[in-house]
XYZ file of C-alpha atoms in Angstrom:
427
model
C 111.460 123.889 109.557
C 111.844 123.194 105.813
C 114.778 121.388 104.221
C 115.671 122.419 100.677
C 117.354 119.953 98.372
C 119.373 121.723 95.662
C 122.626 121.438 93.706
C 124.987 124.080 92.497
C 123.774 125.428 89.174
C 127.201 126.462 87.888
C 126.843 123.676 85.328
C 123.715 123.620 83.166
C 121.220 121.243 84.746
C 117.635 120.137 84.319
C 115.543 121.545 87.163
C 112.537 119.447 88.101
C 110.020 118.948 90.846
C 109.067 115.390 91.760
C 105.620 116.040 90.301
C 107.169 117.126 86.993
C 109.457 114.094 86.977
C 106.466 111.782 87.430
C 104.571 113.525 84.640
C 107.599 113.264 82.363
C 108.074 109.576 83.150
C 104.406 108.781 82.546
C 104.422 110.621 79.207
C 107.492 108.728 78.004
C 106.592 105.226 79.214
C 106.419 102.614 76.447
C 104.158 100.385 78.538
C 101.687 103.236 78.942
C 101.820 104.056 75.231
C 101.109 100.380 74.534
C 98.169 100.401 76.953
C 96.785 103.520 75.273
C 96.741 101.655 71.956
C 95.069 98.665 73.637
C 92.457 101.019 75.055
C 91.851 102.542 71.631
C 91.449 99.050 70.165
C 88.915 98.185 72.878
C 86.991 101.360 72.090
C 86.784 100.513 68.388
C 85.640 96.991 69.282
C 82.902 98.520 71.439
C 81.829 100.825 68.616
C 81.823 97.840 66.271
C 79.532 95.934 68.646
C 77.069 98.836 68.559
C 76.723 98.491 64.793
C 75.142 95.040 65.231
C 71.809 96.813 65.858
C 71.976 98.607 62.511
C 70.517 97.211 59.255
C 72.862 95.230 57.015
C 72.953 96.009 53.306
C 74.101 93.270 50.935
C 74.555 93.369 47.179
C 75.121 90.369 44.915
C 75.474 90.246 41.146
C 75.904 87.176 38.968
C 76.051 86.445 35.296
C 76.521 83.120 33.503
C 75.845 81.235 30.293
C 74.139 77.823 30.447
C 73.778 75.377 27.548
C 71.734 73.303 27.103
C 68.697 74.312 29.129
C 65.784 72.160 30.105
C 62.716 72.373 27.866
C 59.103 71.223 28.015
C 57.611 69.878 24.814
C 53.904 70.303 24.038
C 51.965 69.446 20.879
C 51.972 73.081 19.998
C 55.326 74.456 21.127
C 58.552 73.964 23.005
C 58.958 75.890 26.285
C 62.456 76.543 27.676
C 62.894 76.558 31.481
C 65.270 79.474 31.783
C 67.613 81.198 29.402
C 71.085 80.430 28.198
C 72.212 83.922 29.178
C 71.465 84.781 32.830
C 72.029 88.063 34.667
C 70.874 88.905 38.183
C 71.568 91.730 40.678
C 70.189 91.394 44.232
C 69.949 94.205 46.810
C 68.904 93.143 50.320
C 68.514 94.939 53.666
C 68.167 92.857 56.812
C 67.547 93.901 60.409
C 67.776 91.673 63.492
C 64.534 91.709 65.475
C 65.372 89.172 68.151
C 68.617 87.366 68.974
C 67.978 85.913 72.405
C 69.784 88.833 74.063
C 73.047 88.010 72.305
C 73.475 91.417 70.658
C 72.706 93.521 73.743
C 74.827 91.319 76.014
C 77.727 91.375 73.562
C 77.528 95.168 73.522
C 77.540 95.296 77.316
C 80.473 92.909 77.410
C 82.487 95.105 75.030
C 81.658 98.075 77.246
C 83.012 96.186 80.263
C 86.137 95.193 78.303
C 86.610 98.848 77.348
C 86.404 99.780 81.027
C 88.950 97.076 81.839
C 91.400 98.417 79.259
C 91.068 101.891 80.775
C 91.680 100.479 84.247
C 94.715 98.568 82.993
C 96.049 101.869 81.667
C 95.447 103.527 85.033
C 97.194 100.647 86.837
C 100.274 101.089 84.658
C 100.221 104.852 85.221
C 100.121 104.138 88.959
C 103.068 101.737 88.638
C 105.127 104.266 86.677
C 104.303 107.060 89.136
C 105.387 104.846 92.016
C 108.626 103.928 90.238
C 109.522 107.540 89.339
C 108.590 108.846 92.782
C 110.667 106.112 94.445
C 113.665 106.703 92.171
C 113.437 110.448 92.778
C 113.454 109.942 96.546
C 116.304 107.432 96.306
C 118.207 110.044 94.311
C 117.599 112.608 97.071
C 118.622 110.055 99.709
C 121.864 109.417 97.833
C 122.419 113.164 97.611
C 121.761 113.606 101.351
C 124.178 110.765 102.157
C 126.877 112.417 100.043
C 126.250 115.758 101.746
C 126.669 114.100 105.155
C 129.888 112.390 104.062
C 131.273 115.657 102.678
C 130.391 117.460 105.908
C 132.231 114.775 107.871
C 135.254 115.094 105.576
C 135.276 118.866 106.057
C 135.241 118.457 109.853
C 138.054 115.924 109.734
C 140.126 118.177 107.485
C 139.865 120.956 110.031
C 140.687 118.519 112.809
C 143.702 117.183 110.877
C 145.040 120.721 110.441
C 144.658 121.322 114.164
C 146.458 118.058 114.982
C 149.310 118.997 112.617
C 149.667 122.386 114.302
C 149.608 120.780 117.714
C 152.213 118.249 116.593
C 154.469 121.039 115.298
C 154.163 122.726 118.696
C 154.880 119.515 120.562
C 151.339 119.172 121.886
C 150.500 115.995 119.889
C 152.464 112.879 119.025
C 152.828 110.769 115.886
C 150.025 108.429 117.003
C 147.651 111.401 116.896
C 148.819 112.202 113.371
C 148.281 108.629 112.221
C 144.838 108.389 113.821
C 143.833 111.653 112.171
C 145.176 110.508 108.776
C 143.379 107.180 109.067
C 140.054 108.869 109.874
C 140.579 111.284 106.998
C 141.227 108.425 104.562
C 138.106 106.621 105.747
C 136.061 109.793 105.225
C 137.428 110.202 101.697
C 136.509 106.605 100.902
C 133.015 107.254 102.218
C 132.667 110.342 99.996
C 133.806 108.286 97.000
C 131.258 105.544 97.767
C 128.429 108.041 98.280
C 129.366 109.891 95.090
C 129.223 106.633 93.125
C 125.866 105.779 94.683
C 124.542 109.207 93.686
C 125.718 108.704 90.100
C 124.036 105.295 89.972
C 120.790 106.778 91.330
C 120.956 109.566 88.729
C 121.466 107.064 85.896
C 118.508 104.945 87.040
C 116.293 108.016 87.232
C 117.498 109.426 83.908
C 116.704 106.134 82.181
C 113.077 106.267 83.359
C 112.823 109.919 82.341
C 114.331 109.259 78.899
C 117.280 111.552 79.609
C 120.984 111.134 78.793
C 122.848 109.324 81.570
C 125.136 112.321 81.961
C 122.238 114.753 82.407
C 122.585 116.732 85.620
C 119.280 116.663 87.505
C 118.286 119.222 90.107
C 115.222 118.658 92.258
C 113.896 122.001 93.436
C 111.280 120.598 95.835
C 111.244 121.790 99.407
C 111.242 118.837 101.812
C 108.987 119.616 104.770
C 109.491 117.743 108.043
C 107.307 114.627 108.340
C 103.909 114.820 110.010
C 102.649 112.294 112.520
C 100.164 109.997 110.694
C 98.484 109.172 114.000
C 97.515 112.839 114.351
C 96.141 112.983 110.790
C 94.139 109.731 110.329
C 91.791 111.426 107.855
C 94.764 111.897 105.503
C 95.488 108.171 105.489
C 92.222 106.246 105.007
C 92.404 102.470 104.698
C 89.910 102.052 101.827
C 91.341 100.402 98.715
C 88.335 100.984 96.442
C 90.402 103.310 94.241
C 92.857 100.586 93.236
C 92.368 100.170 89.448
C 93.129 96.446 89.739
C 90.186 96.034 92.112
C 87.885 97.947 89.766
C 89.162 95.791 86.899
C 88.324 92.671 88.922
C 84.744 93.948 89.253
C 84.605 94.539 85.497
C 85.901 91.010 84.944
C 83.002 89.685 87.006
C 80.657 91.679 84.776
C 82.286 90.180 81.657
C 81.887 86.672 83.094
C 78.219 87.279 83.905
C 77.564 88.623 80.413
C 79.379 85.642 78.884
C 77.019 83.456 80.873
C 74.048 85.298 79.391
C 75.525 85.047 75.903
C 75.853 81.285 76.123
C 72.306 81.075 77.445
C 71.177 83.161 74.464
C 72.643 80.544 72.115
C 69.831 78.240 73.237
C 67.226 80.671 71.874
C 66.146 81.358 68.287
C 66.959 84.402 66.197
C 64.512 86.384 64.078
C 65.549 88.722 61.252
C 63.400 90.923 58.996
C 64.464 91.645 55.442
C 63.426 93.470 52.274
C 64.941 92.806 48.857
C 65.037 94.050 45.304
C 66.320 92.170 42.278
C 66.846 93.090 38.648
C 67.936 90.748 35.929
C 67.264 88.515 32.968
C 65.264 86.331 33.181
C 65.289 87.170 36.928
C 62.696 85.017 38.694
C 60.654 84.395 35.552
C 61.806 80.933 34.498
C 60.205 81.186 31.090
C 60.836 84.843 30.327
C 63.638 86.228 28.201
C 63.496 89.932 29.064
C 64.998 92.180 31.746
C 62.667 92.651 34.722
C 62.628 93.519 38.411
C 61.045 92.050 41.532
C 60.589 92.902 45.201
C 60.316 90.752 48.295
C 60.102 91.088 52.085
C 59.772 88.680 54.958
C 61.187 87.147 58.127
C 63.956 84.624 58.710
C 63.860 82.333 61.741
C 67.204 80.871 62.721
C 67.514 78.251 65.465
C 70.401 75.863 65.953
C 70.627 72.893 68.312
C 73.872 71.195 69.208
C 72.950 67.538 69.602
C 75.931 66.978 71.857
C 74.598 69.573 74.367
C 77.592 71.803 73.605
C 75.714 75.028 74.365
C 74.629 73.710 77.747
C 78.200 72.746 78.614
C 79.394 76.202 77.535
C 76.767 77.755 79.804
C 77.975 75.667 82.748
C 81.581 76.649 81.995
C 80.576 80.344 81.953
C 78.912 79.968 85.361
C 82.114 78.476 86.772
C 84.163 81.366 85.348
C 81.788 83.855 86.979
C 82.323 82.179 90.344
C 86.074 82.116 89.739
C 86.086 85.862 88.929
C 84.162 86.618 92.138
C 86.630 84.641 94.254
C 89.591 86.312 92.507
C 88.118 89.737 93.275
C 87.821 88.850 96.974
C 91.430 87.656 96.994
C 92.632 90.890 95.358
C 90.621 93.034 97.782
C 92.039 91.144 100.748
C 95.642 91.434 99.533
C 95.283 95.173 98.878
C 93.666 95.755 102.276
C 96.525 93.897 103.954
C 99.099 95.872 101.973
C 97.401 99.147 102.974
C 97.450 98.247 106.675
C 101.122 97.264 106.493
C 101.987 100.453 104.570
C 100.242 102.561 107.203
C 102.089 100.717 109.976
C 105.443 101.237 108.260
C 104.624 104.908 107.662
C 104.025 105.414 111.390
C 107.252 103.565 112.156
C 109.199 105.795 109.745
C 107.834 108.867 111.558
C 108.883 107.458 114.934
C 112.336 106.679 113.498
C 112.552 110.265 112.246
C 111.914 111.619 115.748
C 114.569 109.322 117.240
C 117.151 110.185 114.588
C 116.465 113.888 115.102
C 117.161 113.544 118.833
C 120.272 111.430 118.225
C 121.614 113.963 115.734
C 121.162 116.788 118.225
C 122.932 114.789 120.935
C 125.790 113.864 118.597
C 126.246 117.524 117.571
C 126.490 118.621 121.204
C 128.791 115.740 122.072
C 131.179 116.553 119.224
C 131.188 120.260 120.115
C 132.051 119.471 123.747
C 134.689 116.923 122.666
C 136.398 119.551 120.499
C 136.410 122.044 123.333
C 137.923 119.532 125.769
C 140.461 118.324 123.211
C 141.630 121.886 122.583
C 141.881 122.390 126.347
C 144.051 119.287 126.535
C 141.638 117.318 128.712
C 140.442 114.790 126.075
C 142.402 112.439 123.864
C 142.180 112.756 120.062
C 140.748 109.269 119.623
C 137.717 110.290 121.714
C 137.175 113.296 119.462
C 137.425 111.094 116.358
C 134.879 108.696 117.871
C 132.529 111.615 118.503
C 132.941 112.820 114.929
C 132.200 109.331 113.609
C 129.021 109.210 115.696
C 128.059 112.671 114.425
C 128.597 111.641 110.805
C 126.479 108.505 111.247
C 123.667 110.306 113.070
C 123.619 113.164 110.564
C 123.310 110.717 107.670
C 120.614 108.762 109.492
C 118.679 111.946 110.240
C 118.837 113.203 106.650
C 117.792 109.803 105.352
C 114.986 109.403 107.905
C 113.204 112.455 106.494
C 113.233 111.012 102.985
C 112.529 107.445 104.107
C 109.296 108.788 105.553
C 108.246 109.997 102.108
C 109.280 106.665 100.607
C 106.903 104.909 102.996
C 104.221 107.493 102.239
C 104.677 106.663 98.547
C 104.069 102.990 99.319
C 100.924 103.939 101.226
C 99.612 106.058 98.327
C 100.305 103.164 95.970
C 98.632 100.572 98.205
C 95.338 102.521 98.333
C 95.503 103.855 94.763
C 95.628 107.497 95.870
C 96.019 110.190 93.215
C 98.443 111.942 95.617
C 101.141 109.636 94.293
C 101.266 111.859 91.189
C 101.957 114.987 93.244
C 104.867 116.402 95.170
C 105.826 116.098 98.843
C 103.253 117.631 101.152
């Protein structure tokens, strides 16, 4: 048995499946667009960290006039130490040979941060998919409730016509007319309430889909009857490893561990190789007065010590953050596992409620049919028929809603375990 949810298409309307609505909502989400830019920024930061292993080219040029200059006097001549006019251009290429692991660990850390930004993006996509899927189902629930209320109103209209005919023929009294009118008024009020609820649900959904509030939305999905989760345990595993937040927590541990290594690397020296070329006047010839060039190459050893043991304290702080990240990951894993178990329990309960509401609806239909037959035969009072119709209206609404409530609970299960099925339709 398959239930189709559809509106009249006399008025132009946007036809969508739930899967298409989710895709549309994800594409138009500002939070996701923001996360995409954050992810791009993290990627450029990672690429920047990779360049630390490349040689660095530096160019400096100076020119100045100095007067007076120092001179050395001898019995024979006067020697000037330098020139009044000085020009110098330096070209230097340097390459890090050893940095205590700082460069490689910084690169790994940027890689982990890039992964975290991607996981943050996936978490927001999951949130948006959950929101759109939930709003879509709430829209269908509101539509089903309105359909039930309209069906009840139609039955009561027919019943009111029958009571009027019976009254005209002397087979019903004024009390019957009043009871029928009162039930009819209550049904109209219910239709008005359900219609307002449907409009509110459409506005909420349209806002998330970046549509005009007045846009008529038609979901063309077929709604299959729920399946018993207990008979399909392989379709509802309890693992939460796919939750992007849990993966991000693991990446955060990696970042903390690499920060620890970085601070440890600050205790070690750095070694850089360089080659240089200079051209100028008098360049490095203190006594010359002509343009010349020179070359040089060598190594630079750099080693800093904080006399207040600041690097050691930073290392200890990094170790504490690593432990904190590990504990936070365990807490997240535990909370997600608990949420998954509860979601699975509620999904099973929604299926059981569906079976009960289906039975109650069938009973209420039969009861109302029999009540009508007896009322027409004159063996049952009108108030009993109205009570039966009220029970039928309530059970029909509960049955229609139970089908969709099942898929709401399934949505919560998909979200709790991070399943990609949350982006799809109703299976």
